[in-house]
Amino acid sequence: MMGDRIRNHTLTLVAIFGLATFLWWANGNFDGYKIQIMNLIAINAILAVSLNLIYGFTGMFSLGHAGFMCVGAYVSSLLILPASQKEAIYILEPIIAPLHAAHAPFVVAVLLGGVVAAVFGLLIALPVLRLGGDYLGIATLGFGEIIRVFANNLVPITNGALGLKGIPGYANLWWNYGFMLFTFYVIIRIVNSNFGNALKAIRDDEVAAKAMGIDTYRYRVTSFTIGAFFAGIGGALLASLLTTIDPKMFLFVMTFQVLMIVVAGGLGSITGSIIGSVVITILLEWLRFVENPIIIGSFEIPGIPGMRMVIFSLSLVLIILFRREGLMGMRELTWDTLLSPFGKRGDVE
Amino acid sequence: MSERNIILKTPGLTMRFGGLTAVDNFDIEVQEGRIVGLIGPNGAGKTTCFNMITGFYNPSEGNIYFYDEDITGLPTHKVCAKGIARTFQNIRLFYNETVLQNVMIGAHLRQRSSWWQAPLNLPSFLREEKEISDKAMFLLEKVGLSDLAGEKANSLPYGEQRRLEIARALATQPKFLLLDEPAAGMNPQESWELMHFIQKTREDFDLTILLIEHDMKVVMGVCEHIWVLDYGKLIAEGPPEEIQANPKVIEAYLGEEYLENA
C-alpha cells in the first residue's frame, strides 16, 4: 500500500514534469492558434472541475457559472489594466475614483477575482441553497443573468456594453496551466478528504446525511462558494487571455459549454472533467468548418453561424439519452487502473 | 433493581398532518441502558415517532427530553450531535460510496478539522483522517464487514446493508440508537443473528436502543420493555410477557392467528 502511494506520487510528479516539458516545447513550436486552444483547454478544465465540485460531487444543479466567471473577469481585469488604458476606454462615463488607481500584480488580481466571485457565490448561496433540484437551477440561472445585466449597466465601474479592451495578456501557457494544477490539487484534496465524503453523502441521500449529523445546508453553501472561487479564477484568466471582455460574453451559452464538459466527462469524476475539457475544447474549434460554406461536388452548403452549438446541443441530448453517466461516470482514472494489465477502472481512493 | 437514569422522555408528544392526527399523546420514558421496543400495526405512527425524536418532524404538541435536556424542534443534525442516531425502515445508505466511506461519513460528525485543512496537508489533519478511517475499520470489524470495506455499498446483500447502516450510525458515537425495523426482510436465521448482534452492540458500545419491529420473535426475544401503538395512540406498555398476554394488544396487533399458534 505504502509503496503504491510513493509510486503514484512519483508518477504524478513525472506527469507534471512531462506536461511542463510539453508546454515548453509547444511554446516554441506551435503557432498562435494551437497555443490559444491549449490555453482554452486549461481554462475550461478549471471551470469544469469547479462546476463538477458543485454539481457532480455535491449534487447541486447550478447554472450560475457564467455569472461567477463574469465577476472574476471584471475584478481581475480592472486590477491589471493600466490607468492610461482605463482613461482611454471609459468613453461614456469616467471610471470611479478608487478603481481608477487600483492596481495589482497579475497573480494577486486573478486570486482576488476568485475571492470576489466567492463572495458573490456565498451571497447567492445563502438564500438560494434552501431550494433543491430544479428550483436551484432556475434561481442560479437568474442570478447569472442579474450579474450580466449589472455589468451592462454599471457603466462607471464596468464600462457598460462597451466592455474592457486592451487587458494585458499575461495569461500565457504557464499561468493558465499553473492555475489549472492549483485548482486540481485543491479540489482533489477536498474531494478525497472525509469532508468530500460528506459532500458525496449529501448528493447521494440528503435525508440520511442529515441523520448522520451533517449540517447539509452549511456544507452545500461551502461547496458552492469554493466552486464559485475557482469559476472566478477561470473567468479572470479567460479575460487576460482574450484581452477583451464585454457583458455579452457571459451569456448562458458560457455556462452551457462548461456544463456540457462536466456532463460528457462524467458527473462526479475529476479525470472525466479533464478529459472532457480536452476533447470538447478541441472539437469546438475543429467543428468551426461546419459554419463555413462546404462544397461537396457541385453542391454548395451555405455556412450557418451557430451551427456548432446546434451540433453540441444535439450531442448533449444524445449523451443524456444513451450514456447518462458520461464518459467516466463517477469513476476516476488512477495510476492503479492505468497500470493494471486489464485496464480495470478504479475509484477515487 | 437500582434506579436508572431516564434517557428519553416524551410527555404529550403529538403530531398532526392537517386534519389527521398521526400520533396522539405519545408518552414514553426510556431507561438508560435498556433495549426497548415500539410495536404496532402498519400505519400506527411508529416511524412518525422516530421522525419526531430525530428532528425530521417538528411535533405539533408535547416535548422531547434527552437526559432532561429539551431537544424539541432541534434540526436533525443537531439531534444527532447530541447523541441520538438512527437507521431507516427502507435502508438509506450512500450507495455510490464504498462501505468504508459510508462509515467514515458517520464519523465525520465528530471530526474536528475542517475542509480548508485538506489542501494544506497539515499533519494534524492527516492524523485525524487516519484515525477516522481506522475507527471506521474497527466498526466494520465489529459488524463483520471488514472484508467488504472497499466494495460499493449498493453491491452488498440486503442483510449486510442493514448491518452497514447500523455501523454507520454507531460511527456518530451515539448514546441512544433508534432502529427502524432492523429485521425487515430477514430470514429466521438472520433475525436470530440480528438479536444477538443487537444485544452485543448494546454491551460493547454502552447504548440504549429503541427499536421498531414487526418480527415478534425479535421483539419478544430482545426487548426488555415494549410500547404498543395503534392508530397513533399508545394502547399498552410493559415487559414482553405482559404485552403478549394483553388482550388489547392481541386484538389490535397480534390477531387471533397468533393466539392459535401460541
Coordinates of C-alpha atoms in Angstrom, one line a residue:
Chain A
M1 CA 0.0 0.0 0.0
M2 CA 2.7 2.4 1.1
G3 CA 4.8 1.5 -1.9
D4 CA 1.9 2.1 -4.2
R5 CA 1.4 5.5 -2.7
I6 CA 5.0 6.5 -3.3
R7 CA 4.8 5.1 -6.8
N8 CA 1.7 7.1 -7.6
H9 CA 3.1 10.3 -6.2
T10 CA 6.2 9.8 -8.3
L11 CA 4.1 9.1 -11.4
T12 CA 2.1 12.3 -10.7
L13 CA 5.3 14.3 -10.4
V14 CA 6.6 12.7 -13.6
A15 CA 3.4 13.6 -15.4
I16 CA 3.5 17.2 -14.2
F17 CA 7.1 17.4 -15.4
G18 CA 6.1 15.8 -18.7
L19 CA 3.3 18.4 -19.1
A20 CA 5.8 21.2 -18.3
T21 CA 8.2 19.9 -20.9
F22 CA 5.4 19.7 -23.5
L23 CA 4.3 23.3 -22.7
W24 CA 7.9 24.5 -23.1
W25 CA 8.2 22.7 -26.4
A26 CA 4.7 23.8 -27.6
N27 CA 5.6 27.4 -26.7
G28 CA 8.4 27.4 -29.2
N29 CA 6.9 25.2 -31.9
F30 CA 3.1 25.7 -32.0
D31 CA 1.6 28.5 -33.9
G32 CA -0.6 31.1 -32.1
Y33 CA -3.8 29.3 -32.9
K34 CA -2.8 26.0 -31.4
I35 CA -1.4 27.7 -28.3
Q36 CA -4.7 29.6 -27.9
I37 CA -6.5 26.2 -28.0
M38 CA -4.2 24.8 -25.4
N39 CA -4.8 27.8 -23.2
L40 CA -8.6 27.4 -23.6
I41 CA -8.2 23.7 -22.6
A42 CA -6.6 24.7 -19.3
I43 CA -9.2 27.4 -18.5
N44 CA -12.1 25.1 -19.4
A45 CA -10.6 22.4 -17.2
I46 CA -10.6 24.9 -14.3
L47 CA -14.2 25.8 -15.0
A48 CA -15.3 22.2 -15.5
V49 CA -13.7 20.9 -12.3
S50 CA -15.2 23.7 -10.3
L51 CA -18.7 23.1 -11.6
N52 CA -18.1 19.4 -11.0
L53 CA -17.5 20.1 -7.3
I54 CA -20.9 21.9 -7.1
Y55 CA -22.9 19.7 -9.4
G56 CA -21.1 16.3 -9.7
F57 CA -19.9 15.9 -6.1
T58 CA -22.5 17.9 -4.0
G59 CA -25.4 17.3 -6.3
M60 CA -26.5 21.0 -6.7
F61 CA -27.7 21.7 -10.1
S62 CA -26.2 25.2 -10.7
L63 CA -26.4 27.2 -13.8
G64 CA -24.7 30.3 -12.5
H65 CA -21.2 29.6 -13.6
A66 CA -21.1 32.4 -16.2
G67 CA -22.0 34.8 -13.5
F68 CA -19.1 33.9 -11.3
M69 CA -16.8 34.0 -14.3
C70 CA -18.1 37.4 -15.1
V71 CA -17.3 38.7 -11.6
G72 CA -13.8 37.2 -11.7
A73 CA -13.1 38.5 -15.2
Y74 CA -14.1 42.1 -14.4
V75 CA -12.4 42.3 -11.0
S76 CA -9.1 40.9 -12.2
S77 CA -9.1 43.0 -15.4
L78 CA -9.8 46.2 -13.6
L79 CA -6.8 45.4 -11.4
I80 CA -4.4 44.8 -14.2
L81 CA -5.5 47.4 -16.7
P82 CA -3.0 50.3 -16.7
A83 CA -4.5 53.7 -15.6
S84 CA -3.9 55.2 -19.1
Q85 CA -5.8 52.4 -20.8
K86 CA -8.7 52.9 -18.4
E87 CA -8.8 56.6 -19.3
A88 CA -8.8 55.7 -22.9
I89 CA -11.6 53.1 -22.9
Y90 CA -14.1 54.7 -20.5
I91 CA -15.7 56.9 -23.1
L92 CA -19.3 57.1 -21.8
E93 CA -18.6 57.9 -18.2
P94 CA -15.3 58.1 -16.4
I95 CA -14.3 55.2 -14.2
I96 CA -15.0 55.9 -10.4
A97 CA -12.0 57.1 -8.4
P98 CA -10.9 54.1 -6.3
L99 CA -11.0 51.8 -9.3
H100 CA -9.0 54.2 -11.5
A101 CA -6.0 53.9 -9.3
A102 CA -6.5 50.2 -8.3
H103 CA -3.6 48.0 -9.5
A104 CA -2.3 44.7 -8.5
P105 CA 0.2 42.1 -9.9
F106 CA -1.4 39.5 -12.2
V107 CA -1.4 36.6 -9.7
V108 CA -3.0 38.7 -7.0
A109 CA -5.5 40.1 -9.4
V110 CA -6.6 36.6 -10.5
L111 CA -6.8 35.4 -6.9
L112 CA -8.8 38.5 -5.9
G113 CA -11.1 37.8 -8.9
G114 CA -11.7 34.4 -7.4
V115 CA -12.3 35.8 -3.9
V116 CA -14.8 38.4 -5.1
A117 CA -16.6 35.7 -7.1
A118 CA -16.6 33.5 -4.0
V119 CA -18.2 36.4 -2.0
F120 CA -20.9 36.6 -4.7
G121 CA -21.2 32.8 -4.5
L122 CA -21.7 33.0 -0.8
L123 CA -24.3 35.7 -1.0
I124 CA -26.3 33.9 -3.6
A125 CA -25.9 30.5 -1.8
L126 CA -27.3 31.7 1.5
P127 CA -30.9 32.3 0.3
V128 CA -30.9 30.0 -2.8
L129 CA -29.5 26.8 -1.4
R130 CA -32.5 26.4 0.8
L131 CA -34.0 25.2 -2.5
G132 CA -33.2 21.9 -4.2
G133 CA -33.2 20.3 -7.6
D134 CA -34.7 22.2 -10.5
Y135 CA -35.6 25.3 -8.4
L136 CA -31.9 25.7 -7.6
G137 CA -31.1 25.6 -11.3
I138 CA -33.6 28.3 -12.1
A139 CA -32.5 30.5 -9.3
T140 CA -28.8 30.3 -10.2
L141 CA -29.6 30.9 -13.9
G142 CA -31.5 34.0 -12.9
F143 CA -28.5 35.1 -10.7
G144 CA -26.1 34.7 -13.7
E145 CA -28.4 36.9 -15.8
I146 CA -28.6 39.5 -13.0
I147 CA -24.8 39.7 -12.8
R148 CA -24.6 40.2 -16.6
V149 CA -27.3 43.0 -16.5
F150 CA -25.4 44.7 -13.8
A151 CA -22.2 44.5 -15.8
N152 CA -24.1 46.1 -18.7
N153 CA -25.5 49.0 -16.7
L154 CA -23.0 49.9 -14.0
V155 CA -21.2 52.0 -16.6
P156 CA -18.8 53.9 -14.2
I157 CA -17.4 50.5 -13.0
T158 CA -17.7 48.1 -15.9
N159 CA -17.8 50.5 -18.9
G160 CA -21.2 49.0 -19.8
A161 CA -21.8 47.3 -23.1
L162 CA -18.5 48.6 -24.5
G163 CA -16.7 46.2 -22.2
L164 CA -13.0 46.4 -21.4
K165 CA -10.4 46.4 -24.1
G166 CA -6.6 46.2 -24.1
I167 CA -6.4 44.0 -21.0
P168 CA -2.8 43.0 -20.6
G169 CA -2.4 39.4 -22.0
Y170 CA -0.4 38.0 -19.1
A171 CA -2.3 34.7 -19.2
N172 CA 0.2 32.6 -21.1
L173 CA 0.5 28.8 -21.0
W174 CA 2.5 28.9 -17.8
W175 CA 0.0 30.9 -15.8
N176 CA -3.0 29.0 -17.2
Y177 CA -1.6 25.6 -16.6
G178 CA -0.2 26.7 -13.3
F179 CA -3.6 27.8 -12.1
M180 CA -5.1 24.6 -13.6
L181 CA -2.8 22.4 -11.5
F182 CA -3.5 24.6 -8.4
T183 CA -7.3 24.1 -9.0
F184 CA -6.9 20.3 -9.5
Y185 CA -4.8 20.0 -6.4
V186 CA -7.1 21.9 -4.1
I187 CA -10.3 20.2 -5.4
I188 CA -8.9 16.7 -5.5
R189 CA -7.6 17.1 -1.9
I190 CA -11.1 18.3 -0.8
V191 CA -13.0 15.7 -2.7
N192 CA -10.8 12.8 -1.4
S193 CA -11.0 14.0 2.2
N194 CA -13.7 13.0 4.6
F195 CA -15.2 16.4 4.0
G196 CA -15.5 15.3 0.4
N197 CA -17.2 12.1 1.6
A198 CA -19.7 14.2 3.4
L199 CA -20.4 16.2 0.2
K200 CA -21.0 13.0 -1.7
A201 CA -23.3 11.8 1.1
I202 CA -25.4 14.9 0.6
R203 CA -25.5 14.2 -3.1
D204 CA -26.5 10.5 -2.6
D205 CA -29.1 10.9 0.1
E206 CA -29.6 14.2 1.9
V207 CA -32.0 12.7 4.4
A208 CA -29.5 10.1 5.5
A209 CA -26.7 12.7 5.6
K210 CA -28.7 14.9 8.0
A211 CA -29.4 11.8 10.2
M212 CA -25.6 11.3 10.3
G213 CA -25.2 14.7 11.8
I214 CA -24.1 16.6 8.7
D215 CA -25.3 20.2 8.6
T216 CA -26.2 19.8 4.9
Y217 CA -27.1 23.4 4.3
R218 CA -23.8 24.7 5.6
Y219 CA -21.9 22.1 3.6
R220 CA -23.8 22.9 0.4
V221 CA -23.0 26.6 0.9
T222 CA -19.3 25.8 1.5
S223 CA -19.1 23.7 -1.6
F224 CA -20.9 26.2 -3.7
T225 CA -18.6 29.0 -2.5
I226 CA -15.4 27.0 -3.3
G227 CA -16.8 26.3 -6.7
A228 CA -17.6 30.0 -7.3
F229 CA -14.0 30.9 -6.3
F230 CA -12.5 28.7 -9.0
A231 CA -15.0 29.8 -11.5
G232 CA -13.9 33.4 -10.8
I233 CA -10.3 32.4 -11.3
G234 CA -11.2 30.8 -14.7
G235 CA -13.0 33.9 -15.7
A236 CA -10.1 36.1 -14.7
L237 CA -7.7 34.0 -16.8
L238 CA -10.0 34.0 -19.7
A239 CA -10.3 37.8 -19.6
S240 CA -6.5 38.2 -19.7
L241 CA -6.2 35.5 -22.4
L242 CA -8.7 37.2 -24.7
T243 CA -7.6 40.7 -23.7
T244 CA -11.1 42.0 -24.2
I245 CA -14.3 41.3 -22.4
D246 CA -17.9 42.6 -22.5
P247 CA -21.1 41.5 -20.8
K248 CA -22.3 39.6 -23.8
M249 CA -19.5 37.1 -23.4
F250 CA -21.1 35.8 -20.2
L251 CA -24.4 34.7 -21.6
F252 CA -25.9 31.4 -20.6
V253 CA -24.1 29.8 -23.5
M254 CA -20.9 30.1 -21.5
T255 CA -22.4 28.1 -18.6
F256 CA -23.8 25.6 -21.1
Q257 CA -20.3 24.9 -22.5
V258 CA -18.9 24.2 -19.1
L259 CA -22.0 22.1 -18.2
M260 CA -21.5 20.1 -21.3
I261 CA -17.9 19.3 -20.5
V262 CA -18.9 18.2 -17.0
V263 CA -21.8 16.0 -18.1
A264 CA -19.9 14.5 -21.0
G265 CA -16.9 13.7 -18.8
G266 CA -19.0 12.3 -16.0
L267 CA -20.6 13.9 -13.0
G268 CA -18.5 13.2 -10.0
S269 CA -15.3 12.4 -11.9
I270 CA -12.4 14.8 -11.9
T271 CA -10.5 12.9 -14.5
G272 CA -13.7 12.8 -16.6
S273 CA -13.9 16.6 -16.5
I274 CA -10.2 16.9 -17.5
I275 CA -10.7 14.5 -20.5
G276 CA -14.0 16.3 -21.3
S277 CA -12.2 19.7 -21.4
V278 CA -9.5 18.5 -23.8
V279 CA -12.0 16.7 -26.1
I280 CA -14.7 19.3 -26.2
T281 CA -12.4 22.3 -26.5
I282 CA -10.7 20.8 -29.5
L283 CA -14.0 19.7 -31.0
L284 CA -15.4 23.2 -30.6
E285 CA -12.6 24.6 -32.7
W286 CA -12.4 21.7 -35.2
L287 CA -16.2 22.0 -35.8
R288 CA -15.8 25.5 -37.0
F289 CA -15.8 24.1 -40.5
V290 CA -19.5 23.5 -40.3
E291 CA -20.1 27.2 -40.0
N292 CA -18.2 27.8 -43.3
P293 CA -19.7 27.1 -46.7
I294 CA -19.0 23.5 -47.6
I295 CA -18.7 22.4 -51.3
I296 CA -19.5 18.7 -52.0
G297 CA -19.2 18.1 -55.7
S298 CA -21.4 20.6 -57.4
F299 CA -23.5 21.3 -54.2
E300 CA -22.7 24.2 -52.0
I301 CA -24.0 24.2 -48.4
P302 CA -24.0 27.7 -47.1
G303 CA -22.3 28.3 -43.8
I304 CA -24.7 28.8 -40.9
P305 CA -23.3 30.7 -38.0
G306 CA -24.0 29.0 -34.7
M307 CA -24.2 25.6 -36.3
R308 CA -21.5 24.3 -33.9
M309 CA -23.8 24.9 -30.9
V310 CA -26.6 23.1 -32.6
I311 CA -24.4 20.1 -33.0
F312 CA -23.2 20.4 -29.5
S313 CA -26.7 20.7 -28.1
L314 CA -27.7 17.6 -30.0
S315 CA -24.7 15.7 -28.7
L316 CA -25.6 16.7 -25.2
V317 CA -29.1 15.3 -25.8
L318 CA -27.6 12.1 -27.1
I319 CA -25.2 11.8 -24.2
I320 CA -28.1 12.1 -21.8
L321 CA -30.2 9.6 -23.7
F322 CA -27.6 6.9 -24.2
R323 CA -24.8 7.4 -21.8
R324 CA -26.2 9.3 -18.9
E325 CA -23.2 8.8 -16.6
G326 CA -20.9 10.4 -19.2
L327 CA -17.5 9.2 -20.3
M328 CA -16.3 8.2 -16.8
G329 CA -19.4 8.0 -14.7
M330 CA -18.3 8.5 -11.1
R331 CA -15.1 6.6 -11.7
E332 CA -11.7 8.1 -11.8
L333 CA -8.7 7.2 -14.0
T334 CA -6.0 6.5 -11.5
W335 CA -2.4 5.3 -11.8
D336 CA -3.5 1.9 -10.5
T337 CA -6.1 1.5 -13.2
L338 CA -3.8 2.7 -15.9
L339 CA -1.0 0.3 -14.9
S340 CA -3.1 -2.8 -14.2
P341 CA -2.9 -5.1 -17.2
F342 CA -6.6 -5.4 -17.8
G343 CA -7.2 -1.6 -17.5
K344 CA -9.8 -2.1 -14.8
R345 CA -11.2 1.2 -13.8
G346 CA -10.9 2.1 -10.1
D347 CA -12.5 4.6 -7.8
V348 CA -11.2 7.6 -6.0
E349 CA -9.1 6.4 -3.1
Chain B
M1 CA -33.2 -3.2 40.9
S2 CA -31.2 0.0 41.1
E3 CA -32.7 3.3 39.7
R4 CA -31.7 4.0 36.2
N5 CA -31.4 7.4 34.6
I6 CA -34.1 8.3 32.1
I7 CA -32.5 8.8 28.8
L8 CA -35.6 9.8 26.8
K9 CA -38.9 11.3 27.9
T10 CA -41.7 12.4 25.6
P11 CA -44.6 14.0 27.6
G12 CA -47.6 14.5 25.4
L13 CA -45.9 14.1 22.0
T14 CA -48.4 14.7 19.3
M15 CA -48.1 15.0 15.5
R16 CA -50.9 16.3 13.3
F17 CA -50.7 16.4 9.5
G18 CA -53.6 18.8 8.5
G19 CA -56.7 17.2 10.0
L20 CA -55.0 13.8 10.6
T21 CA -53.6 13.1 14.0
A22 CA -50.8 10.6 13.2
V23 CA -49.5 10.3 16.7
D24 CA -51.6 11.3 19.7
N25 CA -50.2 11.9 23.1
F26 CA -47.2 9.6 22.7
D27 CA -45.8 9.5 26.2
I28 CA -42.8 7.2 27.0
E29 CA -39.9 7.1 29.4
V30 CA -36.9 5.1 28.3
Q31 CA -34.4 4.0 30.9
E32 CA -30.7 4.2 30.2
G33 CA -29.0 1.0 29.0
R34 CA -32.2 -0.8 28.1
I35 CA -33.3 -2.3 24.8
V36 CA -36.9 -1.3 24.3
G37 CA -39.4 -1.8 21.5
L38 CA -42.1 0.1 19.8
I39 CA -44.6 -2.1 18.0
G40 CA -48.0 -1.7 16.3
P41 CA -49.8 -2.4 13.1
N42 CA -48.8 -0.8 9.8
G43 CA -49.6 2.9 9.8
A44 CA -49.9 3.1 13.5
G45 CA -47.4 6.0 13.6
K46 CA -44.2 4.3 14.8
T47 CA -41.9 5.8 12.2
T48 CA -43.6 9.2 12.8
C49 CA -42.5 9.0 16.4
F50 CA -38.9 8.2 15.2
N51 CA -39.1 11.2 12.9
M52 CA -40.1 13.5 15.7
I53 CA -37.4 12.2 18.1
T54 CA -34.7 12.6 15.5
G55 CA -35.8 16.1 14.4
F56 CA -37.2 15.3 11.0
Y57 CA -40.7 16.4 12.1
N58 CA -41.4 19.2 14.5
P59 CA -44.1 17.9 16.9
S60 CA -47.4 19.7 16.9
E61 CA -47.6 19.4 20.7
G62 CA -45.5 18.0 23.5
N63 CA -41.8 17.9 24.2
I64 CA -38.8 15.6 23.8
Y65 CA -36.3 15.4 26.6
F66 CA -33.0 13.7 26.1
Y67 CA -31.3 13.4 29.5
D68 CA -33.5 16.1 30.9
E69 CA -32.5 18.5 28.1
D70 CA -35.3 19.7 25.9
I71 CA -34.5 18.8 22.3
T72 CA -37.9 19.5 20.8
G73 CA -37.6 21.1 17.4
L74 CA -33.8 20.9 17.1
P75 CA -32.7 20.3 13.5
T76 CA -31.8 16.7 12.7
H77 CA -28.1 17.1 12.5
K78 CA -28.0 18.7 16.0
V79 CA -30.1 15.9 17.4
C80 CA -27.5 13.5 16.0
A81 CA -24.7 15.6 17.6
K82 CA -26.4 15.3 21.0
G83 CA -26.1 11.5 20.7
I84 CA -29.1 10.1 19.0
A85 CA -28.5 8.0 15.9
R86 CA -31.0 6.1 13.8
T87 CA -31.4 3.7 10.9
F88 CA -34.2 3.8 8.3
Q89 CA -37.0 1.4 7.5
N90 CA -36.1 1.4 3.9
I91 CA -32.3 1.3 4.1
R92 CA -30.7 4.6 3.2
L93 CA -27.1 4.1 2.5
F94 CA -24.8 6.3 0.5
Y95 CA -24.9 3.9 -2.4
N96 CA -22.3 5.4 -4.7
E97 CA -19.7 5.3 -1.9
T98 CA -17.7 2.3 -0.6
V99 CA -18.6 0.5 2.6
L100 CA -15.7 2.2 4.4
Q101 CA -16.6 5.6 3.2
N102 CA -20.2 5.1 4.5
V103 CA -18.9 4.6 8.0
M104 CA -16.4 7.4 7.7
I105 CA -19.2 9.7 6.8
G106 CA -20.9 8.7 10.0
A107 CA -17.7 9.5 11.9
H108 CA -17.4 12.9 10.2
L109 CA -19.7 14.4 12.8
R110 CA -17.0 14.1 15.5
Q111 CA -14.2 15.3 13.2
R112 CA -12.6 18.5 14.5
S113 CA -10.6 19.6 11.5
S114 CA -12.4 21.4 8.7
W115 CA -12.2 21.4 4.9
W116 CA -9.6 24.0 4.3
Q117 CA -7.0 21.9 6.1
A118 CA -7.3 19.3 3.4
P119 CA -5.3 21.2 0.7
L120 CA -2.8 22.4 3.3
N121 CA -1.9 18.8 4.2
L122 CA -1.4 19.7 7.8
P123 CA -0.1 16.8 9.9
S124 CA -2.9 17.2 12.4
F125 CA -5.4 16.9 9.6
L126 CA -3.8 13.8 8.1
R127 CA -3.6 12.2 11.5
E128 CA -7.3 12.7 12.1
E129 CA -8.3 11.4 8.7
K130 CA -6.2 8.3 9.5
E131 CA -7.9 8.0 12.9
I132 CA -11.3 8.2 11.3
S133 CA -10.5 5.6 8.7
D134 CA -9.1 3.3 11.4
K135 CA -12.1 3.8 13.6
A136 CA -14.4 3.0 10.7
M137 CA -12.4 -0.2 10.0
F138 CA -12.8 -1.1 13.7
L139 CA -16.6 -0.7 13.5
L140 CA -16.7 -2.7 10.3
E141 CA -14.9 -5.5 12.1
K142 CA -17.5 -5.3 14.9
V143 CA -20.3 -5.8 12.4
G144 CA -18.3 -8.3 10.4
L145 CA -18.0 -6.3 7.2
S146 CA -14.3 -5.5 7.2
D147 CA -13.6 -7.8 4.2
L148 CA -16.0 -5.7 2.2
A149 CA -14.6 -2.3 3.1
G150 CA -13.7 -1.5 -0.5
E151 CA -16.9 -2.6 -2.1
K152 CA -19.6 -0.2 -3.2
A153 CA -22.4 0.0 -0.7
N154 CA -25.0 -0.9 -3.4
S155 CA -23.3 -4.2 -4.2
L156 CA -23.9 -5.6 -0.7
P157 CA -26.7 -8.2 0.0
Y158 CA -29.6 -6.9 2.0
G159 CA -28.7 -8.2 5.4
E160 CA -25.2 -6.8 5.1
Q161 CA -26.6 -3.4 4.1
R162 CA -28.7 -3.4 7.3
R163 CA -25.5 -4.1 9.4
L164 CA -23.6 -1.4 7.5
E165 CA -26.4 1.1 8.3
I166 CA -26.0 0.2 12.0
A167 CA -22.2 0.5 11.8
R168 CA -22.6 3.9 10.2
A169 CA -25.0 5.0 12.9
L170 CA -22.5 3.8 15.6
A171 CA -19.8 5.9 14.0
T172 CA -21.6 9.0 15.1
Q173 CA -20.9 7.9 18.7
P174 CA -24.5 7.8 19.9
K175 CA -25.7 7.2 23.4
F176 CA -29.2 6.3 22.1
L177 CA -29.8 4.2 19.0
L178 CA -33.1 4.1 17.1
L179 CA -33.5 1.1 14.8
D180 CA -36.4 1.2 12.4
E181 CA -37.4 -2.4 11.6
P182 CA -33.9 -3.9 11.6
A183 CA -35.1 -7.4 10.9
A184 CA -37.3 -6.5 7.9
G185 CA -36.8 -8.9 5.1
M186 CA -34.6 -11.2 7.0
N187 CA -35.0 -15.0 7.2
P188 CA -35.3 -16.6 10.7
Q189 CA -31.6 -17.4 10.8
E190 CA -30.6 -13.9 10.0
S191 CA -33.1 -12.4 12.5
W192 CA -31.8 -14.7 15.2
E193 CA -28.3 -13.5 14.5
L194 CA -29.5 -9.9 14.5
M195 CA -31.0 -10.4 18.0
H196 CA -27.6 -11.4 19.3
F197 CA -25.9 -8.6 17.4
I198 CA -28.2 -6.0 18.9
Q199 CA -27.6 -7.3 22.4
K200 CA -23.8 -7.4 21.8
T201 CA -23.8 -3.9 20.3
R202 CA -25.6 -2.6 23.4
E203 CA -22.9 -4.1 25.7
D204 CA -20.0 -3.1 23.5
F205 CA -21.0 0.5 23.0
D206 CA -22.9 1.1 26.2
L207 CA -26.0 2.0 24.4
T208 CA -29.7 2.4 24.9
I209 CA -31.7 1.0 22.0
L210 CA -35.2 1.7 20.9
L211 CA -36.4 -0.4 18.0
I212 CA -39.5 -0.7 15.8
E213 CA -40.0 -4.2 14.7
H214 CA -42.7 -6.5 13.2
D215 CA -40.8 -9.7 13.8
M216 CA -42.3 -10.8 17.1
K217 CA -39.6 -13.3 17.8
V218 CA -37.0 -10.5 17.7
V219 CA -39.2 -8.1 19.7
M220 CA -40.0 -10.6 22.4
G221 CA -36.5 -12.0 22.4
V222 CA -34.5 -8.9 22.8
C223 CA -36.7 -6.1 24.3
E224 CA -37.0 -5.5 28.0
H225 CA -39.9 -3.2 27.7
I226 CA -42.4 -2.6 25.0
W227 CA -44.8 0.1 23.9
V228 CA -47.7 -0.7 21.6
L229 CA -49.1 1.9 19.3
D230 CA -52.4 1.6 17.4
Y231 CA -53.9 4.4 15.3
G232 CA -51.4 6.9 16.8
K233 CA -52.4 6.1 20.4
L234 CA -50.4 4.1 23.0
I235 CA -52.6 1.2 24.0
A236 CA -50.3 -0.8 26.2
E237 CA -46.8 -0.9 27.7
G238 CA -44.9 -3.4 29.8
P239 CA -42.5 -6.2 29.7
P240 CA -42.8 -8.7 26.8
E241 CA -44.7 -11.3 28.8
E242 CA -47.4 -8.8 29.8
I243 CA -47.6 -7.5 26.3
Q244 CA -48.0 -11.0 24.9
A245 CA -50.9 -11.6 27.3
N246 CA -52.6 -8.3 27.0
P247 CA -56.0 -8.8 25.2
K248 CA -56.0 -5.3 23.8
V249 CA -52.7 -5.9 22.1
I250 CA -53.7 -9.2 20.8
E251 CA -56.8 -7.8 19.3
A252 CA -55.1 -4.8 17.7
Y253 CA -51.9 -6.2 16.6
L254 CA -51.2 -9.8 17.0
G255 CA -54.6 -11.1 15.9
E256 CA -56.4 -14.3 16.5
E257 CA -53.9 -16.3 14.4
Y258 CA -51.2 -15.6 17.0
L259 CA -53.4 -17.0 19.8
E260 CA -54.0 -20.2 17.8
N261 CA -50.3 -20.6 17.1
A262 CA -49.1 -19.7 20.6

